[in-house]
Amino acid sequence: MASSSSFVNLLASQGSVDLDSAETPLFSTQSPQESSVKERRKWSVKEDLILIVWEMKSIED
């Protein structure tokens, strides 16, 4: 019986989550400012061509 009261106490100590909210709930170790998603780099046409030529040359070798 002690384990069920411990479980109830654990549940009672947790913060509430609004299930109708559009925002994703954060873990306790996360902050709203943190973001692990980095913006993708935009390659120029010149950089694309250099990469393509380099790749084609490496395939021929």
C-alpha positions as a LaTeX table, in Angstrom:
\begin{tabular}{lrrr}
\hline
Residue & $x$ (\AA) & $y$ (\AA) & $z$ (\AA) \\
\hline
Met1 & 0.00 & 0.00 & 0.00 \\
Ala2 & 2.93 & 2.33 & 0.65 \\
Ser3 & 4.04 & 2.10 & $-2.97$ \\
Ser4 & 0.63 & 3.22 & $-4.26$ \\
Ser5 & 0.62 & 6.25 & $-1.93$ \\
Ser6 & 4.15 & 7.10 & $-3.14$ \\
Phe7 & 2.88 & 6.92 & $-6.70$ \\
Val8 & $-0.06$ & 9.18 & $-5.89$ \\
Asn9 & 2.31 & 11.64 & $-4.21$ \\
Leu10 & 4.53 & 11.58 & $-7.29$ \\
Leu11 & 1.58 & 12.31 & $-9.57$ \\
Ala12 & 0.38 & 15.09 & $-7.28$ \\
Ser13 & 3.82 & 16.74 & $-7.37$ \\
Gln14 & 3.89 & 16.94 & $-11.18$ \\
Gly15 & 2.93 & 20.11 & $-13.00$ \\
Ser16 & $-0.29$ & 20.12 & $-14.97$ \\
Val17 & $-0.29$ & 19.87 & $-18.75$ \\
Asp18 & $-2.95$ & 21.60 & $-20.83$ \\
Leu19 & $-3.85$ & 18.99 & $-23.45$ \\
Asp20 & $-5.72$ & 21.57 & $-25.54$ \\
Ser21 & $-2.63$ & 23.78 & $-25.82$ \\
Ala22 & $-0.83$ & 24.00 & $-29.17$ \\
Glu23 & 2.54 & 24.36 & $-27.41$ \\
Thr24 & 4.67 & 21.29 & $-26.79$ \\
Pro25 & 5.38 & 20.77 & $-23.08$ \\
Leu26 & 9.05 & 21.12 & $-22.10$ \\
Phe27 & 11.05 & 18.67 & $-20.04$ \\
Ser28 & 12.43 & 20.01 & $-16.78$ \\
Thr29 & 15.93 & 20.15 & $-18.29$ \\
Gln30 & 14.84 & 22.24 & $-21.28$ \\
Ser31 & 14.40 & 25.96 & $-21.50$ \\
Pro32 & 12.22 & 27.76 & $-24.05$ \\
Gln33 & 15.29 & 29.47 & $-25.54$ \\
Glu34 & 17.07 & 26.18 & $-26.30$ \\
Ser35 & 16.79 & 24.84 & $-29.80$ \\
Ser36 & 18.72 & 21.91 & $-31.20$ \\
Val37 & 17.46 & 22.58 & $-34.73$ \\
Lys38 & 19.91 & 24.54 & $-36.80$ \\
Glu39 & 18.94 & 26.46 & $-39.90$ \\
Arg40 & 19.97 & 24.68 & $-43.07$ \\
Arg41 & 22.77 & 26.27 & $-45.05$ \\
Lys42 & 21.79 & 27.69 & $-48.42$ \\
Trp43 & 24.33 & 26.81 & $-51.09$ \\
Ser44 & 25.05 & 29.21 & $-53.94$ \\
Val45 & 25.00 & 28.06 & $-57.57$ \\
Lys46 & 28.79 & 28.45 & $-57.69$ \\
Glu47 & 29.21 & 26.23 & $-54.61$ \\
Asp48 & 26.83 & 23.66 & $-56.11$ \\
Leu49 & 28.85 & 23.52 & $-59.33$ \\
Ile50 & 32.15 & 23.19 & $-57.46$ \\
Leu51 & 30.75 & 20.32 & $-55.43$ \\
Ile52 & 29.31 & 18.57 & $-58.50$ \\
Val53 & 32.56 & 18.89 & $-60.46$ \\
Trp54 & 34.59 & 17.67 & $-57.47$ \\
Glu55 & 32.26 & 14.70 & $-57.02$ \\
Met56 & 32.43 & 13.78 & $-60.72$ \\
Lys57 & 36.23 & 13.97 & $-60.69$ \\
Ser58 & 36.43 & 11.78 & $-57.60$ \\
Ile59 & 34.21 & 9.16 & $-59.25$ \\
Glu60 & 36.52 & 9.01 & $-62.29$ \\
Asp61 & 39.60 & 8.35 & $-60.13$ \\
\hline
\end{tabular}
